[in-house]
CSV table of C-alpha atoms in Angstrom, one decimal:
chain,number,residue,atom,x,y,z
Z,1,UNK,CA,-23.7,51.6,20.4
Z,2,UNK,CA,-22.9,49.3,23.9
Z,3,UNK,CA,-18.9,47.7,23.5
Z,4,UNK,CA,-18.5,44.5,22.5
Z,5,UNK,CA,-18.6,41.7,24.9
Z,6,UNK,CA,-18.0,38.8,22.5
Z,7,UNK,CA,-14.3,39.9,22.1
Z,8,UNK,CA,-13.9,41.5,25.8
Z,9,UNK,CA,-10.5,39.2,26.9
Z,10,UNK,CA,-10.0,36.8,28.9
Z,11,UNK,CA,-5.9,36.4,27.9
Z,12,UNK,CA,-5.1,38.4,30.7
Z,13,UNK,CA,-6.5,36.5,33.5
Z,14,UNK,CA,-3.6,34.0,32.4
Z,15,UNK,CA,-1.1,36.0,32.9
Z,16,UNK,CA,-2.2,37.2,36.1
Z,17,UNK,CA,-3.2,33.7,37.4
Z,18,UNK,CA,-6.8,35.1,38.0
Z,19,UNK,CA,-10.1,33.4,38.0
Z,20,UNK,CA,-11.8,33.5,34.7
Z,21,UNK,CA,-15.2,35.5,36.2
Z,22,UNK,CA,-18.2,33.3,36.3
Z,23,UNK,CA,-20.4,36.6,35.2
Z,24,UNK,CA,-18.0,36.6,31.9
Z,25,UNK,CA,-17.8,32.9,30.9
Z,26,UNK,CA,-21.3,33.0,31.1
Z,27,UNK,CA,-21.7,35.7,29.4
Z,28,UNK,CA,-19.9,33.9,26.1
Z,29,UNK,CA,-21.8,30.7,27.0
Z,30,UNK,CA,-25.2,29.4,25.3
Z,31,UNK,CA,-28.4,29.7,27.2
Z,32,UNK,CA,-28.7,25.6,28.7
Z,33,UNK,CA,-32.2,26.1,29.5
Z,34,UNK,CA,-34.0,23.9,27.0
Z,35,UNK,CA,-30.6,22.1,26.1
Z,36,UNK,CA,-30.9,17.8,26.4
Z,37,UNK,CA,-28.1,17.0,28.4
Z,38,UNK,CA,-27.0,20.5,29.7
Z,39,UNK,CA,-23.4,19.8,30.8
Z,40,UNK,CA,-22.8,18.7,27.4
Z,41,UNK,CA,-23.7,21.3,25.5
Z,42,UNK,CA,-22.0,23.5,27.9
Z,43,UNK,CA,-18.9,21.6,27.9
Z,44,UNK,CA,-18.7,21.3,23.8
Z,45,UNK,CA,-19.4,25.3,23.8
Z,46,UNK,CA,-16.8,25.7,26.7
Z,47,UNK,CA,-13.8,23.6,24.5
Z,48,UNK,CA,-14.9,25.8,21.2
Z,49,UNK,CA,-14.5,28.7,23.0
Z,50,UNK,CA,-10.9,27.5,24.3
Z,51,UNK,CA,-9.7,26.5,20.6
Z,52,UNK,CA,-11.1,29.8,19.1
Z,53,UNK,CA,-8.6,31.6,22.2
Z,54,UNK,CA,-11.4,33.7,23.5
Z,55,UNK,CA,-10.9,31.5,26.9
Z,56,UNK,CA,-7.4,31.8,27.1
Z,57,UNK,CA,-5.2,28.6,28.2
Z,58,UNK,CA,-4.1,28.4,31.9
Z,59,UNK,CA,-6.6,30.5,33.0
Z,60,UNK,CA,-8.5,29.1,36.3
Z,61,UNK,CA,-12.6,28.6,35.7
Z,62,UNK,CA,-14.7,29.8,38.0
Z,63,UNK,CA,-15.7,27.9,41.1
Z,64,UNK,CA,-18.6,25.6,40.5
Z,65,UNK,CA,-21.3,26.8,42.8
Z,66,UNK,CA,-20.6,30.3,41.2
Z,67,UNK,CA,-20.5,29.3,37.5
Z,68,UNK,CA,-23.9,27.1,38.5
Z,69,UNK,CA,-25.6,30.6,39.9
Z,70,UNK,CA,-24.7,32.2,36.8
Z,71,UNK,CA,-26.0,29.7,34.6
Z,72,UNK,CA,-28.6,29.2,36.7
Z,73,UNK,CA,-28.5,25.3,36.5
Z,74,UNK,CA,-27.6,23.2,39.8
Z,75,UNK,CA,-24.1,23.1,40.9
Z,76,UNK,CA,-24.1,18.7,39.7
Z,77,UNK,CA,-24.5,20.6,36.1
Z,78,UNK,CA,-20.9,22.3,36.6
Z,79,UNK,CA,-19.7,19.5,38.0
Z,80,UNK,CA,-20.3,17.6,35.1
Z,81,UNK,CA,-19.2,19.9,33.1
Z,82,UNK,CA,-15.7,20.2,34.7
Z,83,UNK,CA,-15.5,17.0,34.4
Z,84,UNK,CA,-16.3,16.6,30.8
Z,85,UNK,CA,-13.8,18.7,30.3
Z,86,UNK,CA,-11.2,17.3,32.2
Z,87,UNK,CA,-11.7,14.0,30.5
Z,88,UNK,CA,-11.7,15.7,27.0
Z,89,UNK,CA,-8.3,17.4,27.8
Z,90,UNK,CA,-9.7,21.0,28.0
Z,91,UNK,CA,-8.9,21.2,31.5
Z,92,UNK,CA,-6.9,19.8,34.3
Z,93,UNK,CA,-7.8,20.4,38.7
Z,94,UNK,CA,-4.3,21.4,40.7
Z,95,UNK,CA,-4.8,19.9,44.3
Z,96,UNK,CA,-6.3,23.1,46.3
Z,97,UNK,CA,-6.1,25.8,43.3
Z,98,UNK,CA,-9.3,24.8,41.5
Z,99,UNK,CA,-9.9,23.7,37.3
Z,100,UNK,CA,-7.7,25.2,34.6
Z,101,UNK,CA,-8.2,25.6,31.0
Z,102,UNK,CA,-5.7,23.2,28.5
Z,103,UNK,CA,-5.3,22.4,25.2
Z,104,UNK,CA,-5.6,18.7,25.1
Z,105,UNK,CA,-3.2,16.6,22.9
Z,106,UNK,CA,-3.5,16.2,18.8
Z,107,UNK,CA,-5.6,19.5,19.1
Z,108,UNK,CA,-4.3,22.7,17.6
Z,109,UNK,CA,-5.9,26.0,18.2
Z,110,UNK,CA,-8.1,27.5,15.3
Z,111,UNK,CA,-5.8,30.7,14.8
Z,112,UNK,CA,-3.2,28.3,13.5
Z,113,UNK,CA,-5.1,25.8,11.9
Z,114,UNK,CA,-7.3,28.7,10.0
Z,115,UNK,CA,-4.1,29.1,8.2
Z,116,UNK,CA,-3.5,25.4,7.0
Z,117,UNK,CA,-4.7,24.4,4.0
Z,118,UNK,CA,-7.0,20.8,4.0
Z,119,UNK,CA,-5.3,17.5,4.5
Z,120,UNK,CA,-7.6,15.9,2.1
Z,121,UNK,CA,-9.3,16.1,-1.3
Z,122,UNK,CA,-12.1,19.0,-0.6
Z,123,UNK,CA,-12.2,22.5,-2.3
Z,124,UNK,CA,-11.1,25.1,-0.2
Z,125,UNK,CA,-13.4,28.2,-0.1
Z,126,UNK,CA,-12.9,29.3,3.9
Z,127,UNK,CA,-9.4,31.7,2.6
Z,128,UNK,CA,-9.8,34.2,0.2
Z,129,UNK,CA,-6.0,34.4,-1.0
Z,130,UNK,CA,-4.6,33.5,-5.0
Z,131,UNK,CA,-2.3,31.6,-5.6
Z,132,UNK,CA,1.1,32.9,-7.4
Z,133,UNK,CA,1.5,31.4,-11.1
Z,134,UNK,CA,4.9,29.0,-10.7
Z,135,UNK,CA,6.2,30.4,-13.9
Z,136,UNK,CA,6.0,33.7,-12.2
Z,137,UNK,CA,7.2,32.8,-9.3
Z,138,UNK,CA,11.0,31.1,-10.9
Z,139,UNK,CA,11.4,33.8,-13.3
Z,140,UNK,CA,11.6,36.2,-10.3
Z,141,UNK,CA,13.2,33.8,-8.6
Z,142,UNK,CA,16.2,33.5,-11.1
Z,143,UNK,CA,15.8,37.5,-11.9
Z,144,UNK,CA,16.6,37.8,-7.5
Z,145,UNK,CA,19.2,35.5,-7.1
Z,146,UNK,CA,22.1,38.0,-8.3
Z,147,UNK,CA,20.7,40.8,-6.0
Z,148,UNK,CA,21.0,38.6,-3.0
Z,149,UNK,CA,24.3,37.4,-3.5
Z,150,UNK,CA,24.8,40.9,-3.2
Z,151,UNK,CA,22.8,40.7,0.3
Z,152,UNK,CA,24.8,37.5,1.9
Z,153,UNK,CA,28.3,39.5,3.3
Z,154,UNK,CA,26.1,42.0,5.2
Z,155,UNK,CA,24.5,41.0,8.2
Z,156,UNK,CA,21.0,40.9,6.7
Z,157,UNK,CA,18.9,42.7,9.4
Z,158,UNK,CA,16.8,45.2,8.3
Z,159,UNK,CA,14.0,46.7,10.8
Z,160,UNK,CA,12.8,49.5,9.1
Z,161,UNK,CA,12.9,46.5,5.7
Z,162,UNK,CA,14.7,46.8,2.9
Z,163,UNK,CA,15.7,50.4,2.3
Z,164,UNK,CA,15.0,49.8,-1.8
Z,165,UNK,CA,11.8,48.1,-1.1
Z,166,UNK,CA,10.9,51.5,1.1
Z,167,UNK,CA,11.0,54.0,-1.8
Z,168,UNK,CA,9.4,51.8,-4.0
Z,169,UNK,CA,6.3,51.5,-2.0
Z,170,UNK,CA,6.7,55.3,-1.5
Z,171,UNK,CA,7.0,55.6,-4.7
Z,172,UNK,CA,3.9,53.4,-5.5
Z,173,UNK,CA,2.2,55.7,-2.6
Z,174,UNK,CA,2.6,58.8,-4.6
Z,175,UNK,CA,1.8,57.8,-8.1
Z,176,UNK,CA,-1.8,57.3,-6.7
Z,177,UNK,CA,-1.8,60.6,-4.9
Z,178,UNK,CA,0.2,60.6,-1.9
Z,179,UNK,CA,3.3,62.0,-1.6
Z,180,UNK,CA,5.0,59.6,0.5
Z,181,UNK,CA,8.6,60.0,1.2
Z,182,UNK,CA,10.8,55.8,2.0
Z,183,UNK,CA,10.8,57.7,5.9
Z,184,UNK,CA,7.5,57.1,6.4
Z,185,UNK,CA,7.5,53.4,5.1
Z,186,UNK,CA,7.9,50.5,7.6
Z,187,UNK,CA,8.0,47.2,5.7
Z,188,UNK,CA,6.6,44.1,7.8
Z,189,UNK,CA,5.3,40.4,8.0
Z,190,UNK,CA,2.5,41.1,6.2
Z,191,UNK,CA,-0.8,43.3,6.8
Z,192,UNK,CA,-1.6,41.5,10.5
Z,193,UNK,CA,1.9,42.0,11.4
Z,194,UNK,CA,1.8,45.9,10.9
Z,195,UNK,CA,-1.7,46.1,12.7
Z,196,UNK,CA,-0.7,44.0,15.8
Z,197,UNK,CA,2.5,46.4,15.4
Z,198,UNK,CA,0.4,49.6,16.2
Z,199,UNK,CA,-2.0,48.0,19.1
Z,200,UNK,CA,1.3,47.0,20.5
Z,201,UNK,CA,2.6,50.6,20.6
Z,202,UNK,CA,-0.8,52.7,20.8
Z,203,UNK,CA,-3.3,50.9,22.4
Z,204,UNK,CA,-3.0,50.0,26.2
Z,205,UNK,CA,-5.6,47.0,27.9
Z,206,UNK,CA,-8.9,47.7,27.9
Z,207,UNK,CA,-9.0,50.8,25.3
Z,208,UNK,CA,-12.2,51.2,23.1
Z,209,UNK,CA,-11.1,50.3,18.9
Z,210,UNK,CA,-14.3,51.0,16.5
Z,211,UNK,CA,-14.2,47.5,13.8
Z,212,UNK,CA,-16.7,47.4,11.4
Z,213,UNK,CA,-19.7,44.7,11.5
Z,214,UNK,CA,-18.9,42.3,9.5
Z,215,UNK,CA,-15.1,42.4,9.7
Z,216,UNK,CA,-11.7,40.7,9.1
Z,217,UNK,CA,-11.4,37.5,11.8
Z,218,UNK,CA,-8.0,38.1,12.4
Z,219,UNK,CA,-8.1,41.9,13.0
Z,220,UNK,CA,-10.7,41.0,15.3
Z,221,UNK,CA,-8.4,38.6,16.8
Z,222,UNK,CA,-6.0,40.6,17.8
Z,223,UNK,CA,-7.8,43.0,19.0
Z,224,UNK,CA,-9.3,40.5,21.6
Z,225,UNK,CA,-5.6,39.2,22.7
Z,226,UNK,CA,-4.5,42.3,23.2
Z,227,UNK,CA,-7.8,43.2,25.7
Z,228,UNK,CA,-9.2,45.7,23.7
Z,229,UNK,CA,-12.8,46.1,24.1
Z,230,UNK,CA,-14.2,46.5,20.3
Z,231,UNK,CA,-17.4,49.0,19.4
Z,232,UNK,CA,-18.9,48.2,16.1
Z,233,UNK,CA,-20.2,50.0,13.3
Z,234,UNK,CA,-22.2,48.3,10.9
Z,235,UNK,CA,-21.6,47.4,6.6
Z,236,UNK,CA,-24.2,46.3,5.1
Z,237,UNK,CA,-25.0,45.8,1.6
Z,238,UNK,CA,-25.5,49.2,1.1
Z,239,UNK,CA,-22.1,49.7,2.6
Z,240,UNK,CA,-21.1,52.5,6.0
Z,241,UNK,CA,-24.1,54.2,7.7
Z,242,UNK,CA,-21.9,57.4,8.2
Z,243,UNK,CA,-24.2,59.4,10.6
Z,244,UNK,CA,-23.5,55.6,12.8
Z,245,UNK,CA,-20.1,56.0,12.4
Z,246,UNK,CA,-20.0,60.1,13.5
Z,247,UNK,CA,-22.0,59.2,16.1
Z,248,UNK,CA,-19.7,56.2,17.3
Z,249,UNK,CA,-16.8,58.3,16.9
Z,250,UNK,CA,-18.6,60.9,19.6
Z,251,UNK,CA,-19.7,59.0,22.3
Z,252,UNK,CA,-16.9,55.8,22.1
Z,253,UNK,CA,-13.8,58.3,21.8
Z,254,UNK,CA,-11.9,55.4,20.5
Z,255,UNK,CA,-8.3,55.4,21.1
Z,256,UNK,CA,-7.9,53.7,17.1
Z,257,UNK,CA,-10.6,52.8,14.5
Z,258,UNK,CA,-9.9,50.0,12.2
Z,259,UNK,CA,-11.9,50.2,9.0
Z,260,UNK,CA,-11.6,48.2,5.7
Z,261,UNK,CA,-12.7,51.2,2.9
Z,262,UNK,CA,-11.7,49.6,-0.3
Z,263,UNK,CA,-13.3,46.6,-1.2
Z,264,UNK,CA,-14.4,45.6,2.5
Z,265,UNK,CA,-14.1,42.3,3.4
Z,266,UNK,CA,-16.1,40.3,3.6
Z,267,UNK,CA,-19.0,43.0,2.3
Z,268,UNK,CA,-17.2,43.9,-0.7
Z,269,UNK,CA,-18.2,47.5,-0.6
Z,270,UNK,CA,-16.6,50.3,-1.5
Z,271,UNK,CA,-16.1,53.4,0.8
Z,272,UNK,CA,-18.0,56.4,-1.2
Z,273,UNK,CA,-15.1,59.6,-1.3
Z,274,UNK,CA,-17.6,62.2,1.2
Z,275,UNK,CA,-18.0,59.3,3.6
Z,276,UNK,CA,-14.4,59.6,3.9
Z,277,UNK,CA,-13.4,62.6,4.5
Z,278,UNK,CA,-16.8,62.5,7.1
Z,279,UNK,CA,-15.1,59.9,9.0
Z,280,UNK,CA,-11.5,61.8,8.6
Z,281,UNK,CA,-13.1,64.9,10.2
Z,282,UNK,CA,-15.2,62.6,13.2
Z,283,UNK,CA,-11.7,61.1,14.1
Z,284,UNK,CA,-10.1,64.0,13.8
Z,285,UNK,CA,-12.7,65.8,16.5
Z,286,UNK,CA,-12.5,62.6,19.0
Z,287,UNK,CA,-8.3,62.4,18.7
Z,288,UNK,CA,-8.3,58.6,17.4
Z,289,UNK,CA,-5.7,57.0,15.4
Z,290,UNK,CA,-6.8,56.2,11.9
Z,291,UNK,CA,-5.7,52.6,10.9
Z,292,UNK,CA,-6.9,52.0,7.3
Z,293,UNK,CA,-6.2,48.9,5.7
Z,294,UNK,CA,-5.8,49.1,1.9
Z,295,UNK,CA,-5.0,45.1,1.6
Z,296,UNK,CA,-7.8,45.1,-1.2
Z,297,UNK,CA,-7.7,48.1,-2.7
Z,298,UNK,CA,-5.5,46.9,-6.3
Z,299,UNK,CA,-8.4,44.6,-6.9
Z,300,UNK,CA,-10.8,46.8,-8.3
Z,301,UNK,CA,-12.8,44.8,-10.7
Z,302,UNK,CA,-15.8,47.2,-12.4
Z,303,UNK,CA,-14.6,50.5,-10.7
Z,304,UNK,CA,-11.2,52.6,-11.3
Z,305,UNK,CA,-8.6,51.5,-8.1
Z,306,UNK,CA,-9.5,54.0,-5.2
Z,307,UNK,CA,-6.9,56.8,-3.8
Z,308,UNK,CA,-5.4,56.1,-1.1
Z,309,UNK,CA,-8.1,56.9,1.9
Z,310,UNK,CA,-5.2,59.3,3.5
Z,311,UNK,CA,-5.3,61.6,0.3
Z,312,UNK,CA,-7.8,63.0,1.6
Z,313,UNK,CA,-7.0,64.4,4.4
Z,314,UNK,CA,-5.4,67.8,5.0
Z,315,UNK,CA,-1.3,67.9,5.2
Z,316,UNK,CA,-1.8,68.5,9.1
Z,317,UNK,CA,-4.6,66.0,10.1
Z,318,UNK,CA,-2.1,63.1,9.1
Z,319,UNK,CA,-0.9,62.5,11.8
Z,320,UNK,CA,-2.9,60.1,13.4
Z,321,UNK,CA,-3.6,58.2,10.6
Z,322,UNK,CA,-1.6,54.9,9.5
Z,323,UNK,CA,-2.2,53.0,6.1
Z,324,UNK,CA,-1.5,48.8,5.7
Z,325,UNK,CA,-1.7,47.4,2.6
Z,326,UNK,CA,0.1,44.1,2.0
Z,327,UNK,CA,1.0,41.3,-0.8
Z,328,UNK,CA,-1.3,38.4,0.1
Z,329,UNK,CA,-4.2,39.5,-1.9
Z,330,UNK,CA,-3.1,41.1,-5.1
Z,331,UNK,CA,-0.2,38.6,-4.9
Z,332,UNK,CA,0.7,36.0,-2.8
Z,333,UNK,CA,0.9,35.6,0.3
Z,334,UNK,CA,3.6,33.2,0.4
Z,335,UNK,CA,5.9,36.3,0.8
Z,336,UNK,CA,4.5,37.4,3.8
Z,337,UNK,CA,5.0,40.9,2.6
Z,338,UNK,CA,3.1,44.0,4.2
Z,339,UNK,CA,3.4,47.5,4.7
Z,340,UNK,CA,2.4,50.4,6.9
Z,341,UNK,CA,2.8,53.9,6.1
Z,342,UNK,CA,3.0,56.4,8.8
Z,343,UNK,CA,4.7,59.8,10.5
Z,344,UNK,CA,8.5,58.6,10.6
Z,345,UNK,CA,8.7,59.6,14.0
Z,346,UNK,CA,5.6,57.1,14.7
Z,347,UNK,CA,7.5,54.6,11.9
Z,348,UNK,CA,10.8,55.0,14.0
Z,349,UNK,CA,8.7,53.8,17.4
Z,350,UNK,CA,7.4,51.0,15.4
Z,351,UNK,CA,10.2,49.6,14.1
Z,352,UNK,CA,11.8,49.1,17.7
Z,353,UNK,CA,8.0,47.6,18.8
Z,354,UNK,CA,9.1,44.8,16.0
Z,355,UNK,CA,12.7,44.4,16.6
Z,356,UNK,CA,11.6,43.1,20.3
Z,357,UNK,CA,9.6,40.1,17.6
Z,358,UNK,CA,11.4,39.0,14.6
Z,359,UNK,CA,14.2,42.4,14.3
Z,360,UNK,CA,13.6,42.2,10.7
Z,361,UNK,CA,11.7,40.6,7.3
Z,362,UNK,CA,13.6,38.0,5.1
Z,363,UNK,CA,15.8,39.7,2.7
Z,364,UNK,CA,14.9,37.2,-0.3
Z,365,UNK,CA,11.3,37.8,0.5
Z,366,UNK,CA,11.3,41.2,0.2
Z,367,UNK,CA,13.3,41.7,-3.1
Z,368,UNK,CA,10.8,38.9,-4.3
Z,369,UNK,CA,8.7,41.4,-3.4
Z,370,UNK,CA,10.4,44.4,-4.7
Z,371,UNK,CA,10.6,42.7,-8.3
Z,372,UNK,CA,6.9,41.6,-8.2
Z,373,UNK,CA,6.0,45.4,-7.3
Z,374,UNK,CA,8.0,46.2,-10.3
Z,375,UNK,CA,6.1,44.0,-12.4
Z,376,UNK,CA,3.3,45.3,-11.4
Z,377,UNK,CA,1.6,46.9,-14.6
Z,378,UNK,CA,2.2,43.7,-16.4
Z,379,UNK,CA,0.6,41.2,-13.8
Z,380,UNK,CA,-1.9,42.3,-12.4
Z,381,UNK,CA,-4.3,43.2,-15.5
Z,382,UNK,CA,-4.2,39.2,-16.4
Z,383,UNK,CA,-5.1,38.3,-12.4
Z,384,UNK,CA,-7.7,40.7,-12.7
Z,385,UNK,CA,-9.4,39.7,-15.4
Z,386,UNK,CA,-9.3,35.8,-13.7
Z,387,UNK,CA,-11.0,37.6,-11.0
Z,388,UNK,CA,-14.1,38.3,-13.4
Z,389,UNK,CA,-14.0,35.8,-15.0
Z,390,UNK,CA,-14.3,33.4,-11.9
Z,391,UNK,CA,-16.9,35.9,-9.9
Z,392,UNK,CA,-19.5,35.9,-12.6
Z,393,UNK,CA,-18.9,31.5,-12.9
Z,394,UNK,CA,-19.7,32.0,-9.1
Z,395,UNK,CA,-22.6,34.0,-9.2
Z,396,UNK,CA,-24.2,32.0,-12.7
Z,397,UNK,CA,-23.3,29.3,-10.8
Z,398,UNK,CA,-25.4,30.2,-7.4
Z,399,UNK,CA,-28.2,31.6,-9.3
Z,400,UNK,CA,-28.6,28.3,-11.2
Z,401,UNK,CA,-28.6,25.7,-7.8
Z,402,UNK,CA,-29.2,28.4,-5.1
Z,403,UNK,CA,-31.7,30.4,-6.4
Z,404,UNK,CA,-33.4,31.3,-3.2
Z,405,UNK,CA,-29.6,32.9,-1.6
Z,406,UNK,CA,-29.1,36.6,-2.6
Z,407,UNK,CA,-25.8,38.8,-3.1
Z,408,UNK,CA,-25.0,42.4,-4.3
Z,409,UNK,CA,-21.7,41.7,-6.9
Z,410,UNK,CA,-19.1,44.0,-4.8
Z,411,UNK,CA,-17.1,46.1,-7.0
Z,412,UNK,CA,-14.3,44.4,-6.1
Z,413,UNK,CA,-12.5,42.2,-4.0
Z,414,UNK,CA,-11.8,38.6,-4.2
Z,415,UNK,CA,-15.6,37.4,-2.8
Z,416,UNK,CA,-19.3,37.7,-2.5
Z,417,UNK,CA,-21.2,38.1,0.6
Z,418,UNK,CA,-24.4,36.2,0.5
Z,419,UNK,CA,-27.2,35.9,2.0
Z,420,UNK,CA,-29.0,32.8,2.9
Z,421,UNK,CA,-32.1,33.9,4.0
Z,422,UNK,CA,-32.3,32.2,7.5
Z,423,UNK,CA,-29.9,31.4,10.0
Z,424,UNK,CA,-28.0,28.0,9.0
Z,425,UNK,CA,-25.0,29.3,8.0
Z,426,UNK,CA,-22.7,27.4,10.1
Z,427,UNK,CA,-25.1,24.3,10.2
Z,428,UNK,CA,-24.7,24.5,7.0
Z,429,UNK,CA,-20.5,25.2,6.8
Z,430,UNK,CA,-21.1,21.7,8.9
Z,431,UNK,CA,-22.7,19.6,7.0
Z,432,UNK,CA,-20.9,20.5,3.3
Z,433,UNK,CA,-18.1,19.2,5.1
Z,434,UNK,CA,-19.1,16.3,4.5
Z,435,UNK,CA,-20.1,16.5,0.7
Z,436,UNK,CA,-16.1,17.7,0.6
Z,437,UNK,CA,-16.3,21.5,0.5
Z,438,UNK,CA,-14.7,23.9,3.6
Z,439,UNK,CA,-16.4,27.2,4.1
Z,440,UNK,CA,-16.9,29.9,7.0
Z,441,UNK,CA,-20.4,30.9,7.8
Z,442,UNK,CA,-20.8,34.4,8.3
Z,443,UNK,CA,-20.9,34.3,12.4
Z,444,UNK,CA,-16.4,34.4,12.2
Z,445,UNK,CA,-16.9,37.9,10.4
Z,446,UNK,CA,-18.6,39.6,13.1
Z,447,UNK,CA,-17.6,41.7,16.3
Z,448,UNK,CA,-20.7,41.1,18.8
Z,449,UNK,CA,-21.9,38.0,19.3
Z,450,UNK,CA,-24.9,36.0,17.3
Z,451,UNK,CA,-24.8,38.4,13.9
Z,452,UNK,CA,-24.4,36.6,10.4
Z,453,UNK,CA,-25.5,33.2,10.9
Z,454,UNK,CA,-27.9,33.8,7.6
Z,455,UNK,CA,-24.3,35.2,5.3
Z,456,UNK,CA,-21.6,33.0,4.1
Z,457,UNK,CA,-18.6,34.3,2.6
Z,458,UNK,CA,-17.8,32.5,-0.5
Z,459,UNK,CA,-14.5,33.7,-2.2
Z,460,UNK,CA,-14.1,33.4,-6.4
Z,461,UNK,CA,-10.9,33.0,-5.8
Z,462,UNK,CA,-10.7,29.1,-7.5
Z,463,UNK,CA,-11.3,27.9,-10.4
Z,464,UNK,CA,-13.9,28.0,-12.9
Z,465,UNK,CA,-14.8,24.3,-12.3
Z,466,UNK,CA,-13.7,24.2,-9.3
Z,467,UNK,CA,-16.4,26.9,-8.2
Z,468,UNK,CA,-18.9,25.4,-9.9
Z,469,UNK,CA,-18.7,22.1,-8.6
Z,470,UNK,CA,-17.8,23.7,-4.8
Z,471,UNK,CA,-21.5,25.4,-5.4
Z,472,UNK,CA,-23.1,21.8,-6.8
Z,473,UNK,CA,-22.3,20.0,-3.6
Z,474,UNK,CA,-23.5,23.1,-1.0
Z,475,UNK,CA,-26.5,22.9,-2.9
Z,476,UNK,CA,-27.0,19.2,-2.4
Z,477,UNK,CA,-26.3,19.6,1.4
Z,478,UNK,CA,-28.5,21.8,1.9
Z,479,UNK,CA,-31.0,19.5,-0.6
Z,480,UNK,CA,-30.0,16.4,1.9
Z,481,UNK,CA,-31.2,18.1,5.7
Z,482,UNK,CA,-29.2,20.3,8.1
Z,483,UNK,CA,-28.3,19.2,11.4
Z,484,UNK,CA,-28.2,21.3,14.6
Z,485,UNK,CA,-24.7,23.0,14.6
Z,486,UNK,CA,-22.6,21.4,17.3
Z,487,UNK,CA,-19.1,24.1,16.5
Z,488,UNK,CA,-16.8,22.1,18.0
Z,489,UNK,CA,-16.5,19.3,15.4
Z,490,UNK,CA,-14.1,20.4,12.8
Z,491,UNK,CA,-12.2,22.7,12.8
Z,492,UNK,CA,-11.7,26.5,11.4
Z,493,UNK,CA,-9.8,28.6,8.2
Z,494,UNK,CA,-10.5,31.8,7.8
Z,495,UNK,CA,-8.0,34.7,6.0
């Protein structure tokens, strides 16, 4: 259980004006042995790392001689790498101060482009997020318009969240089996915002954080930017190896653990109740904070919706347990409404943390969220039935067109975690873009480098006919043969 090298942060170098260490950079690059020409492959790898955020912008790259030694190549090779980076706009030189990373004109960091919809007619299988029916949105807007008018004469700042929405979320937790007061709720701009606030308050650069492997890419990116050291525990098709999780808490003594126990993203696994209890005990023994992401908890397709993770904790052991939730997966990501449940004192401290960034969320979005939550008993069942149908269609299409691929049907959530049988995911994702399908390989869900190249996360959030066509195109791309993946040709979309 060594600390992840792939997500060792380098952002601090930019803030402090330090040089990116030659060993740091060499650890992130592929072995140049056998590459022809090596300088071009290395330049492509560095530019991909810059776009991905794993090498920060405005950081000084290592001296040519030092990097050449670390990579076991000639200095002329590194000189050619830096020349190519400067020509393509990924670096620039300052007289007497070395070579610094940059973002080329017209390029967008992957953290941004992942969230953008495709600009063409491609089928988008990179974002596991449902839309909201237009009629429901229109009806809800009409319903909340008078309430919005009532707020118009107020300043409109609610750093804790709209009081009515906090009360509704608290009542929702109570109905699910965890008694909760509004004072224990902080409304945020999505679960990702909540996680960022928590890490900003509770963690310091270099702190160890336990994460699952695979896990949600944007959460891993947030940890990388917070300069945290990730320690990964595996989640397989069979679920969590609880003994490995317990031993990781003992050995790493992490400051925080981020877990997705309910229809885990991307595997779809549901953590058994007895394993939840053992994790609570392990975290308590190590003094670690537990951050539980329940954004998918409502999307139970074959089993009852699970009770809150924190409901299994004894009342005197919930002081270091935080629950994240969101409407992005169950309703619509466009609302940007999420929340966290935590001890009331911590909620107050986190509200102080969030004022420095946004002072409070949109009143209109919060009123919409309140109205939609009020209709959850009416709106959620047909959505779940639609997801069951789309899941069945996707599974049938895969069985028909790519029978060698395997997967375990998840009891809930939004996607299949498909085993391709060989490490071709990145190459396939690159090839199918030419066939009009956007999808991401499993490596983007990895907490450590070089993992999950044999996996694809395939969401079943699209219409049945769209899913069938997407699988047909992927099968056609596979039959036509795959190129060597360049990792720099295309932007990445992951939600």
